[in-house]
Amino acid sequence: MSTSEELWRKLWSTRAYKGFVTVNQDTYLEADGSVTAWEVVAGPDSAVMLAFTEGGSDVVLFEQFRVGPGRTLLGLPGGYVAHGEEPENAAHRELRKETGYQASSIYYAGPEWLSANSSRRKHLAITAEARPVDDPSWDASEAGFVRLLPSDELLDFLLSGELTDAGLACRGLLKFAVSTVEDAALEKLQATVRGLLPGY
């Protein structure tokens, strides 16, 4: 039985656009013999942090203007993963840079695809006992507000569709809830997270 990958053969790829995002045009030979071109969002992976404060009482979010929706949205602190950098380290770096918070106990919840027409992966890390240690240090064109969301409101907020990276956060919370963790702070947070999820 043939797989979908065996039925599609990439013939060539060209750079269609490079700006804040990179778009390639990939040309494929399909199983029926047709040749089709597809726009693919390329570029480095990104990583975000779902950070719970001490005791798991709040979640640290970053509020900023988003050009796609054309309005201000709350999101998880995050950014690009540098070449050779571990995704969880990138998520921790971005948490401190965007919010001034840091934590030592981190659970890496893994990646997912950015979208079906992208070669990029988006990674999630979850941290316990996050606390403010410094002022944010934003890049150019990056400004916003650090917000704390009570953790008992997190699930409803994720389901509202008003948080960027909501799907990634939901998947990460479920994975975290059923995983084995050996760090005391993460074990305590895991109990909190299980209490937030239906069925636990």
mmCIF file with all atom_site columns, C-alpha atoms in Angstrom:
data_model
loop_
_atom_site.group_PDB
_atom_site.id
_atom_site.type_symbol
_atom_site.label_atom_id
_atom_site.label_alt_id
_atom_site.label_comp_id
_atom_site.label_asym_id
_atom_site.label_entity_id
_atom_site.label_seq_id
_atom_site.pdbx_PDB_ins_code
_atom_site.Cartn_x
_atom_site.Cartn_y
_atom_site.Cartn_z
_atom_site.occupancy
_atom_site.B_iso_or_equiv
_atom_site.pdbx_formal_charge
_atom_site.auth_seq_id
_atom_site.auth_comp_id
_atom_site.auth_asym_id
_atom_site.auth_atom_id
_atom_site.pdbx_PDB_model_num
ATOM 1   C CA . MET A 1 1   ? 0.000   0.000  0.000   1.00 0.00 ? 1   MET A CA 1
ATOM 2   C CA . SER A 1 2   ? 1.437   3.345  -1.060  1.00 0.00 ? 2   SER A CA 1
ATOM 3   C CA . THR A 1 3   ? 1.719   6.241  1.353   1.00 0.00 ? 3   THR A CA 1
ATOM 4   C CA . SER A 1 4   ? 0.795   9.794  0.437   1.00 0.00 ? 4   SER A CA 1
ATOM 5   C CA . GLU A 1 5   ? 4.480   10.713 0.497   1.00 0.00 ? 5   GLU A CA 1
ATOM 6   C CA . GLU A 1 6   ? 5.219   8.098  -2.181  1.00 0.00 ? 6   GLU A CA 1
ATOM 7   C CA . LEU A 1 7   ? 2.511   9.577  -4.401  1.00 0.00 ? 7   LEU A CA 1
ATOM 8   C CA . TRP A 1 8   ? 3.922   13.111 -4.252  1.00 0.00 ? 8   TRP A CA 1
ATOM 9   C CA . ARG A 1 9   ? 7.406   13.949 -5.550  1.00 0.00 ? 9   ARG A CA 1
ATOM 10  C CA . LYS A 1 10  ? 8.948   17.372 -5.076  1.00 0.00 ? 10  LYS A CA 1
ATOM 11  C CA . LEU A 1 11  ? 10.453  18.602 -8.334  1.00 0.00 ? 11  LEU A CA 1
ATOM 12  C CA . TRP A 1 12  ? 11.924  21.907 -7.152  1.00 0.00 ? 12  TRP A CA 1
ATOM 13  C CA . SER A 1 13  ? 11.541  24.728 -4.673  1.00 0.00 ? 13  SER A CA 1
ATOM 14  C CA . THR A 1 14  ? 11.993  28.469 -5.193  1.00 0.00 ? 14  THR A CA 1
ATOM 15  C CA . ARG A 1 15  ? 11.940  31.396 -2.769  1.00 0.00 ? 15  ARG A CA 1
ATOM 16  C CA . ALA A 1 16  ? 8.762   33.363 -3.391  1.00 0.00 ? 16  ALA A CA 1
ATOM 17  C CA . TYR A 1 17  ? 9.122   35.933 -0.630  1.00 0.00 ? 17  TYR A CA 1
ATOM 18  C CA . LYS A 1 18  ? 11.411  36.710 2.301   1.00 0.00 ? 18  LYS A CA 1
ATOM 19  C CA . GLY A 1 19  ? 10.463  39.261 4.939   1.00 0.00 ? 19  GLY A CA 1
ATOM 20  C CA . PHE A 1 20  ? 9.309   38.743 8.505   1.00 0.00 ? 20  PHE A CA 1
ATOM 21  C CA . VAL A 1 21  ? 8.124   35.394 7.174   1.00 0.00 ? 21  VAL A CA 1
ATOM 22  C CA . THR A 1 22  ? 9.584   33.311 4.364   1.00 0.00 ? 22  THR A CA 1
ATOM 23  C CA . VAL A 1 23  ? 7.377   31.798 1.679   1.00 0.00 ? 23  VAL A CA 1
ATOM 24  C CA . ASN A 1 24  ? 8.688   29.133 -0.700  1.00 0.00 ? 24  ASN A CA 1
ATOM 25  C CA . GLN A 1 25  ? 6.922   27.849 -3.785  1.00 0.00 ? 25  GLN A CA 1
ATOM 26  C CA . ASP A 1 26  ? 7.325   24.068 -3.936  1.00 0.00 ? 26  ASP A CA 1
ATOM 27  C CA . THR A 1 27  ? 6.460   22.294 -7.165  1.00 0.00 ? 27  THR A CA 1
ATOM 28  C CA . TYR A 1 28  ? 5.272   18.673 -6.986  1.00 0.00 ? 28  TYR A CA 1
ATOM 29  C CA . LEU A 1 29  ? 4.515   15.852 -9.379  1.00 0.00 ? 29  LEU A CA 1
ATOM 30  C CA . GLU A 1 30  ? 1.281   14.250 -8.172  1.00 0.00 ? 30  GLU A CA 1
ATOM 31  C CA . ALA A 1 31  ? 0.174   10.627 -8.572  1.00 0.00 ? 31  ALA A CA 1
ATOM 32  C CA . ASP A 1 32  ? -2.080  11.437 -11.538 1.00 0.00 ? 32  ASP A CA 1
ATOM 33  C CA . GLY A 1 33  ? 0.828   13.021 -13.407 1.00 0.00 ? 33  GLY A CA 1
ATOM 34  C CA . SER A 1 34  ? -0.201  16.620 -12.828 1.00 0.00 ? 34  SER A CA 1
ATOM 35  C CA . VAL A 1 35  ? 2.370   19.211 -11.756 1.00 0.00 ? 35  VAL A CA 1
ATOM 36  C CA . THR A 1 36  ? 1.212   21.641 -9.072  1.00 0.00 ? 36  THR A CA 1
ATOM 37  C CA . ALA A 1 37  ? 2.833   24.542 -7.209  1.00 0.00 ? 37  ALA A CA 1
ATOM 38  C CA . TRP A 1 38  ? 2.213   25.179 -3.507  1.00 0.00 ? 38  TRP A CA 1
ATOM 39  C CA . GLU A 1 39  ? 3.089   28.112 -1.254  1.00 0.00 ? 39  GLU A CA 1
ATOM 40  C CA . VAL A 1 40  ? 4.850   26.915 1.903   1.00 0.00 ? 40  VAL A CA 1
ATOM 41  C CA . VAL A 1 41  ? 5.574   29.081 4.941   1.00 0.00 ? 41  VAL A CA 1
ATOM 42  C CA . ALA A 1 42  ? 9.199   28.322 5.857   1.00 0.00 ? 42  ALA A CA 1
ATOM 43  C CA . GLY A 1 43  ? 11.753  29.647 8.331   1.00 0.00 ? 43  GLY A CA 1
ATOM 44  C CA . PRO A 1 44  ? 12.957  28.765 11.815  1.00 0.00 ? 44  PRO A CA 1
ATOM 45  C CA . ASP A 1 45  ? 10.927  26.943 14.433  1.00 0.00 ? 45  ASP A CA 1
ATOM 46  C CA . SER A 1 46  ? 9.419   28.897 17.312  1.00 0.00 ? 46  SER A CA 1
ATOM 47  C CA . ALA A 1 47  ? 8.864   28.103 20.971  1.00 0.00 ? 47  ALA A CA 1
ATOM 48  C CA . VAL A 1 48  ? 6.429   29.404 23.580  1.00 0.00 ? 48  VAL A CA 1
ATOM 49  C CA . MET A 1 49  ? 6.206   29.052 27.343  1.00 0.00 ? 49  MET A CA 1
ATOM 50  C CA . LEU A 1 50  ? 3.095   28.284 29.382  1.00 0.00 ? 50  LEU A CA 1
ATOM 51  C CA . ALA A 1 51  ? 4.331   29.687 32.672  1.00 0.00 ? 51  ALA A CA 1
ATOM 52  C CA . PHE A 1 52  ? 2.537   29.187 35.976  1.00 0.00 ? 52  PHE A CA 1
ATOM 53  C CA . THR A 1 53  ? 3.461   31.407 38.904  1.00 0.00 ? 53  THR A CA 1
ATOM 54  C CA . GLU A 1 54  ? 4.435   30.149 42.355  1.00 0.00 ? 54  GLU A CA 1
ATOM 55  C CA . GLY A 1 55  ? 1.748   27.843 43.695  1.00 0.00 ? 55  GLY A CA 1
ATOM 56  C CA . GLY A 1 56  ? 0.198   27.540 40.226  1.00 0.00 ? 56  GLY A CA 1
ATOM 57  C CA . SER A 1 57  ? -2.234  30.362 40.956  1.00 0.00 ? 57  SER A CA 1
ATOM 58  C CA . ASP A 1 58  ? -1.712  32.383 37.766  1.00 0.00 ? 58  ASP A CA 1
ATOM 59  C CA . VAL A 1 59  ? -0.479  32.046 34.188  1.00 0.00 ? 59  VAL A CA 1
ATOM 60  C CA . VAL A 1 60  ? 1.953   34.627 32.777  1.00 0.00 ? 60  VAL A CA 1
ATOM 61  C CA . LEU A 1 61  ? 0.779   36.046 29.445  1.00 0.00 ? 61  LEU A CA 1
ATOM 62  C CA . PHE A 1 62  ? 2.067   38.727 27.086  1.00 0.00 ? 62  PHE A CA 1
ATOM 63  C CA . GLU A 1 63  ? -0.419  41.145 25.542  1.00 0.00 ? 63  GLU A CA 1
ATOM 64  C CA . GLN A 1 64  ? 0.605   42.790 22.270  1.00 0.00 ? 64  GLN A CA 1
ATOM 65  C CA . PHE A 1 65  ? -0.742  44.057 18.975  1.00 0.00 ? 65  PHE A CA 1
ATOM 66  C CA . ARG A 1 66  ? -1.014  41.365 16.290  1.00 0.00 ? 66  ARG A CA 1
ATOM 67  C CA . VAL A 1 67  ? -0.952  42.517 12.667  1.00 0.00 ? 67  VAL A CA 1
ATOM 68  C CA . GLY A 1 68  ? -2.947  39.549 11.303  1.00 0.00 ? 68  GLY A CA 1
ATOM 69  C CA . PRO A 1 69  ? -6.114  40.105 13.349  1.00 0.00 ? 69  PRO A CA 1
ATOM 70  C CA . GLY A 1 70  ? -5.324  43.838 13.484  1.00 0.00 ? 70  GLY A CA 1
ATOM 71  C CA . ARG A 1 71  ? -5.857  44.047 17.234  1.00 0.00 ? 71  ARG A CA 1
ATOM 72  C CA . THR A 1 72  ? -4.304  43.414 20.616  1.00 0.00 ? 72  THR A CA 1
ATOM 73  C CA . LEU A 1 73  ? -4.346  39.809 21.819  1.00 0.00 ? 73  LEU A CA 1
ATOM 74  C CA . LEU A 1 74  ? -3.045  37.843 24.762  1.00 0.00 ? 74  LEU A CA 1
ATOM 75  C CA . GLY A 1 75  ? -0.534  35.132 23.976  1.00 0.00 ? 75  GLY A CA 1
ATOM 76  C CA . LEU A 1 76  ? 2.070   32.878 25.468  1.00 0.00 ? 76  LEU A CA 1
ATOM 77  C CA . PRO A 1 77  ? 5.540   34.429 25.671  1.00 0.00 ? 77  PRO A CA 1
ATOM 78  C CA . GLY A 1 78  ? 7.647   33.062 22.849  1.00 0.00 ? 78  GLY A CA 1
ATOM 79  C CA . GLY A 1 79  ? 9.793   33.586 19.775  1.00 0.00 ? 79  GLY A CA 1
ATOM 80  C CA . TYR A 1 80  ? 12.104  31.944 17.275  1.00 0.00 ? 80  TYR A CA 1
ATOM 81  C CA . VAL A 1 81  ? 14.420  29.059 18.134  1.00 0.00 ? 81  VAL A CA 1
ATOM 82  C CA . ALA A 1 82  ? 18.022  29.935 17.260  1.00 0.00 ? 82  ALA A CA 1
ATOM 83  C CA . HIS A 1 83  ? 20.104  27.518 15.176  1.00 0.00 ? 83  HIS A CA 1
ATOM 84  C CA . GLY A 1 84  ? 21.362  24.746 17.459  1.00 0.00 ? 84  GLY A CA 1
ATOM 85  C CA . GLU A 1 85  ? 19.286  25.944 20.415  1.00 0.00 ? 85  GLU A CA 1
ATOM 86  C CA . GLU A 1 86  ? 17.099  23.561 22.408  1.00 0.00 ? 86  GLU A CA 1
ATOM 87  C CA . PRO A 1 87  ? 13.418  24.611 22.079  1.00 0.00 ? 87  PRO A CA 1
ATOM 88  C CA . GLU A 1 88  ? 12.823  24.623 25.841  1.00 0.00 ? 88  GLU A CA 1
ATOM 89  C CA . ASN A 1 89  ? 15.807  26.951 26.270  1.00 0.00 ? 89  ASN A CA 1
ATOM 90  C CA . ALA A 1 90  ? 14.368  29.261 23.632  1.00 0.00 ? 90  ALA A CA 1
ATOM 91  C CA . ALA A 1 91  ? 11.010  29.280 25.412  1.00 0.00 ? 91  ALA A CA 1
ATOM 92  C CA . HIS A 1 92  ? 12.703  30.122 28.718  1.00 0.00 ? 92  HIS A CA 1
ATOM 93  C CA . ARG A 1 93  ? 14.756  32.893 27.082  1.00 0.00 ? 93  ARG A CA 1
ATOM 94  C CA . GLU A 1 94  ? 11.657  34.423 25.521  1.00 0.00 ? 94  GLU A CA 1
ATOM 95  C CA . LEU A 1 95  ? 9.714   34.211 28.800  1.00 0.00 ? 95  LEU A CA 1
ATOM 96  C CA . ARG A 1 96  ? 12.352  36.304 30.532  1.00 0.00 ? 96  ARG A CA 1
ATOM 97  C CA . LYS A 1 97  ? 12.831  38.698 27.608  1.00 0.00 ? 97  LYS A CA 1
ATOM 98  C CA . GLU A 1 98  ? 9.135   39.417 27.085  1.00 0.00 ? 98  GLU A CA 1
ATOM 99  C CA . THR A 1 99  ? 7.870   39.319 30.671  1.00 0.00 ? 99  THR A CA 1
ATOM 100 C CA . GLY A 1 100 ? 10.840  39.505 33.057  1.00 0.00 ? 100 GLY A CA 1
ATOM 101 C CA . TYR A 1 101 ? 9.773   36.177 34.617  1.00 0.00 ? 101 TYR A CA 1
ATOM 102 C CA . GLN A 1 102 ? 11.933  33.083 34.952  1.00 0.00 ? 102 GLN A CA 1
ATOM 103 C CA . ALA A 1 103 ? 11.680  29.636 36.469  1.00 0.00 ? 103 ALA A CA 1
ATOM 104 C CA . SER A 1 104 ? 13.942  26.644 36.960  1.00 0.00 ? 104 SER A CA 1
ATOM 105 C CA . SER A 1 105 ? 11.510  23.731 36.569  1.00 0.00 ? 105 SER A CA 1
ATOM 106 C CA . ILE A 1 106 ? 10.566  23.196 32.926  1.00 0.00 ? 106 ILE A CA 1
ATOM 107 C CA . TYR A 1 107 ? 8.562   20.443 31.227  1.00 0.00 ? 107 TYR A CA 1
ATOM 108 C CA . TYR A 1 108 ? 9.041   20.186 27.445  1.00 0.00 ? 108 TYR A CA 1
ATOM 109 C CA . ALA A 1 109 ? 5.670   19.317 25.892  1.00 0.00 ? 109 ALA A CA 1
ATOM 110 C CA . GLY A 1 110 ? 7.001   18.879 22.357  1.00 0.00 ? 110 GLY A CA 1
ATOM 111 C CA . PRO A 1 111 ? 6.242   20.392 18.948  1.00 0.00 ? 111 PRO A CA 1
ATOM 112 C CA . GLU A 1 112 ? 3.390   20.534 16.496  1.00 0.00 ? 112 GLU A CA 1
ATOM 113 C CA . TRP A 1 113 ? 3.176   21.792 12.929  1.00 0.00 ? 113 TRP A CA 1
ATOM 114 C CA . LEU A 1 114 ? 2.488   25.504 12.527  1.00 0.00 ? 114 LEU A CA 1
ATOM 115 C CA . SER A 1 115 ? -0.055  24.678 9.795   1.00 0.00 ? 115 SER A CA 1
ATOM 116 C CA . ALA A 1 116 ? -0.616  22.266 6.916   1.00 0.00 ? 116 ALA A CA 1
ATOM 117 C CA . ASN A 1 117 ? 1.146   24.613 4.483   1.00 0.00 ? 117 ASN A CA 1
ATOM 118 C CA . SER A 1 118 ? 4.203   25.247 6.656   1.00 0.00 ? 118 SER A CA 1
ATOM 119 C CA . SER A 1 119 ? 7.514   23.464 7.222   1.00 0.00 ? 119 SER A CA 1
ATOM 120 C CA . ARG A 1 120 ? 7.869   25.180 10.596  1.00 0.00 ? 120 ARG A CA 1
ATOM 121 C CA . ARG A 1 121 ? 7.338   23.548 13.973  1.00 0.00 ? 121 ARG A CA 1
ATOM 122 C CA . LYS A 1 122 ? 6.029   25.309 17.071  1.00 0.00 ? 122 LYS A CA 1
ATOM 123 C CA . HIS A 1 123 ? 7.275   24.020 20.432  1.00 0.00 ? 123 HIS A CA 1
ATOM 124 C CA . LEU A 1 124 ? 5.720   24.311 23.888  1.00 0.00 ? 124 LEU A CA 1
ATOM 125 C CA . ALA A 1 125 ? 7.323   24.237 27.300  1.00 0.00 ? 125 ALA A CA 1
ATOM 126 C CA . ILE A 1 126 ? 5.502   24.417 30.621  1.00 0.00 ? 126 ILE A CA 1
ATOM 127 C CA . THR A 1 127 ? 7.129   25.883 33.698  1.00 0.00 ? 127 THR A CA 1
ATOM 128 C CA . ALA A 1 128 ? 6.329   25.945 37.395  1.00 0.00 ? 128 ALA A CA 1
ATOM 129 C CA . GLU A 1 129 ? 7.096   28.553 40.039  1.00 0.00 ? 129 GLU A CA 1
ATOM 130 C CA . ALA A 1 130 ? 7.702   31.406 37.581  1.00 0.00 ? 130 ALA A CA 1
ATOM 131 C CA . ARG A 1 131 ? 8.571   34.657 39.309  1.00 0.00 ? 131 ARG A CA 1
ATOM 132 C CA . PRO A 1 132 ? 9.546   38.164 38.176  1.00 0.00 ? 132 PRO A CA 1
ATOM 133 C CA . VAL A 1 133 ? 13.309  38.738 38.276  1.00 0.00 ? 133 VAL A CA 1
ATOM 134 C CA . ASP A 1 134 ? 13.865  41.628 35.865  1.00 0.00 ? 134 ASP A CA 1
ATOM 135 C CA . ASP A 1 135 ? 12.221  44.153 33.580  1.00 0.00 ? 135 ASP A CA 1
ATOM 136 C CA . PRO A 1 136 ? 11.272  42.894 30.094  1.00 0.00 ? 136 PRO A CA 1
ATOM 137 C CA . SER A 1 137 ? 13.856  43.566 27.350  1.00 0.00 ? 137 SER A CA 1
ATOM 138 C CA . TRP A 1 138 ? 11.845  43.850 24.143  1.00 0.00 ? 138 TRP A CA 1
ATOM 139 C CA . ASP A 1 139 ? 13.187  43.848 20.594  1.00 0.00 ? 139 ASP A CA 1
ATOM 140 C CA . ALA A 1 140 ? 12.385  46.617 18.116  1.00 0.00 ? 140 ALA A CA 1
ATOM 141 C CA . SER A 1 141 ? 8.670   46.620 17.176  1.00 0.00 ? 141 SER A CA 1
ATOM 142 C CA . GLU A 1 142 ? 7.950   44.497 20.255  1.00 0.00 ? 142 GLU A CA 1
ATOM 143 C CA . ALA A 1 143 ? 6.022   46.113 23.083  1.00 0.00 ? 143 ALA A CA 1
ATOM 144 C CA . GLY A 1 144 ? 3.077   45.186 25.202  1.00 0.00 ? 144 GLY A CA 1
ATOM 145 C CA . PHE A 1 145 ? 1.900   44.374 28.686  1.00 0.00 ? 145 PHE A CA 1
ATOM 146 C CA . VAL A 1 146 ? 2.576   41.488 31.046  1.00 0.00 ? 146 VAL A CA 1
ATOM 147 C CA . ARG A 1 147 ? -0.729  40.037 32.243  1.00 0.00 ? 147 ARG A CA 1
ATOM 148 C CA . LEU A 1 148 ? -1.518  37.439 34.884  1.00 0.00 ? 148 LEU A CA 1
ATOM 149 C CA . LEU A 1 149 ? -4.510  35.199 34.260  1.00 0.00 ? 149 LEU A CA 1
ATOM 150 C CA . PRO A 1 150 ? -5.877  33.202 37.216  1.00 0.00 ? 150 PRO A CA 1
ATOM 151 C CA . SER A 1 151 ? -5.166  29.563 36.419  1.00 0.00 ? 151 SER A CA 1
ATOM 152 C CA . ASP A 1 152 ? -8.746  28.549 37.201  1.00 0.00 ? 152 ASP A CA 1
ATOM 153 C CA . GLU A 1 153 ? -9.810  30.755 34.262  1.00 0.00 ? 153 GLU A CA 1
ATOM 154 C CA . LEU A 1 154 ? -7.239  29.294 31.853  1.00 0.00 ? 154 LEU A CA 1
ATOM 155 C CA . LEU A 1 155 ? -9.321  26.491 30.344  1.00 0.00 ? 155 LEU A CA 1
ATOM 156 C CA . ASP A 1 156 ? -12.294 28.743 29.587  1.00 0.00 ? 156 ASP A CA 1
ATOM 157 C CA . PHE A 1 157 ? -9.944  31.292 28.048  1.00 0.00 ? 157 PHE A CA 1
ATOM 158 C CA . LEU A 1 158 ? -8.270  28.652 25.874  1.00 0.00 ? 158 LEU A CA 1
ATOM 159 C CA . LEU A 1 159 ? -11.651 27.420 24.674  1.00 0.00 ? 159 LEU A CA 1
ATOM 160 C CA . SER A 1 160 ? -12.777 30.976 23.867  1.00 0.00 ? 160 SER A CA 1
ATOM 161 C CA . GLY A 1 161 ? -10.359 31.150 20.926  1.00 0.00 ? 161 GLY A CA 1
ATOM 162 C CA . GLU A 1 162 ? -9.062  34.555 22.015  1.00 0.00 ? 162 GLU A CA 1
ATOM 163 C CA . LEU A 1 163 ? -5.598  33.403 23.063  1.00 0.00 ? 163 LEU A CA 1
ATOM 164 C CA . THR A 1 164 ? -2.912  32.903 20.435  1.00 0.00 ? 164 THR A CA 1
ATOM 165 C CA . ASP A 1 165 ? -1.411  29.393 20.657  1.00 0.00 ? 165 ASP A CA 1
ATOM 166 C CA . ALA A 1 166 ? -4.569  28.071 22.352  1.00 0.00 ? 166 ALA A CA 1
ATOM 167 C CA . GLY A 1 167 ? -4.473  24.728 20.521  1.00 0.00 ? 167 GLY A CA 1
ATOM 168 C CA . LEU A 1 168 ? -0.808  24.247 21.322  1.00 0.00 ? 168 LEU A CA 1
ATOM 169 C CA . ALA A 1 169 ? -1.469  25.017 24.988  1.00 0.00 ? 169 ALA A CA 1
ATOM 170 C CA . CYS A 1 170 ? -4.416  22.571 25.179  1.00 0.00 ? 170 CYS A CA 1
ATOM 171 C CA . ARG A 1 171 ? -2.346  19.756 23.690  1.00 0.00 ? 171 ARG A CA 1
ATOM 172 C CA . GLY A 1 172 ? 0.542   20.548 26.025  1.00 0.00 ? 172 GLY A CA 1
ATOM 173 C CA . LEU A 1 173 ? -1.645  20.607 29.129  1.00 0.00 ? 173 LEU A CA 1
ATOM 174 C CA . LEU A 1 174 ? -3.115  17.193 28.269  1.00 0.00 ? 174 LEU A CA 1
ATOM 175 C CA . LYS A 1 175 ? 0.325   15.726 27.646  1.00 0.00 ? 175 LYS A CA 1
ATOM 176 C CA . PHE A 1 176 ? 1.651   17.226 30.876  1.00 0.00 ? 176 PHE A CA 1
ATOM 177 C CA . ALA A 1 177 ? -1.310  15.868 32.860  1.00 0.00 ? 177 ALA A CA 1
ATOM 178 C CA . VAL A 1 178 ? -0.643  12.252 31.837  1.00 0.00 ? 178 VAL A CA 1
ATOM 179 C CA . SER A 1 179 ? 3.175   12.355 31.888  1.00 0.00 ? 179 SER A CA 1
ATOM 180 C CA . THR A 1 180 ? 5.534   11.122 34.567  1.00 0.00 ? 180 THR A CA 1
ATOM 181 C CA . VAL A 1 181 ? 7.519   13.981 36.093  1.00 0.00 ? 181 VAL A CA 1
ATOM 182 C CA . GLU A 1 182 ? 10.230  13.683 38.711  1.00 0.00 ? 182 GLU A CA 1
ATOM 183 C CA . ASP A 1 183 ? 10.709  17.319 39.670  1.00 0.00 ? 183 ASP A CA 1
ATOM 184 C CA . ALA A 1 184 ? 8.917   18.330 42.906  1.00 0.00 ? 184 ALA A CA 1
ATOM 185 C CA . ALA A 1 185 ? 7.735   21.687 41.576  1.00 0.00 ? 185 ALA A CA 1
ATOM 186 C CA . LEU A 1 186 ? 6.423   20.079 38.388  1.00 0.00 ? 186 LEU A CA 1
ATOM 187 C CA . GLU A 1 187 ? 4.668   17.341 40.379  1.00 0.00 ? 187 GLU A CA 1
ATOM 188 C CA . LYS A 1 188 ? 2.881   20.016 42.396  1.00 0.00 ? 188 LYS A CA 1
ATOM 189 C CA . LEU A 1 189 ? 1.934   21.905 39.228  1.00 0.00 ? 189 LEU A CA 1
ATOM 190 C CA . GLN A 1 190 ? 0.752   18.687 37.608  1.00 0.00 ? 190 GLN A CA 1
ATOM 191 C CA . ALA A 1 191 ? -1.760  18.217 40.422  1.00 0.00 ? 191 ALA A CA 1
ATOM 192 C CA . THR A 1 192 ? -3.011  21.764 39.791  1.00 0.00 ? 192 THR A CA 1
ATOM 193 C CA . VAL A 1 193 ? -3.303  21.171 36.053  1.00 0.00 ? 193 VAL A CA 1
ATOM 194 C CA . ARG A 1 194 ? -5.178  17.901 36.556  1.00 0.00 ? 194 ARG A CA 1
ATOM 195 C CA . GLY A 1 195 ? -7.647  19.797 38.719  1.00 0.00 ? 195 GLY A CA 1
ATOM 196 C CA . LEU A 1 196 ? -8.272  22.227 35.851  1.00 0.00 ? 196 LEU A CA 1
ATOM 197 C CA . LEU A 1 197 ? -9.056  19.531 33.292  1.00 0.00 ? 197 LEU A CA 1
ATOM 198 C CA . PRO A 1 198 ? -12.434 17.756 33.067  1.00 0.00 ? 198 PRO A CA 1
ATOM 199 C CA . GLY A 1 199 ? -12.267 14.076 34.004  1.00 0.00 ? 199 GLY A CA 1
ATOM 200 C CA . TYR A 1 200 ? -9.437  14.363 36.527  1.00 0.00 ? 200 TYR A CA 1
#
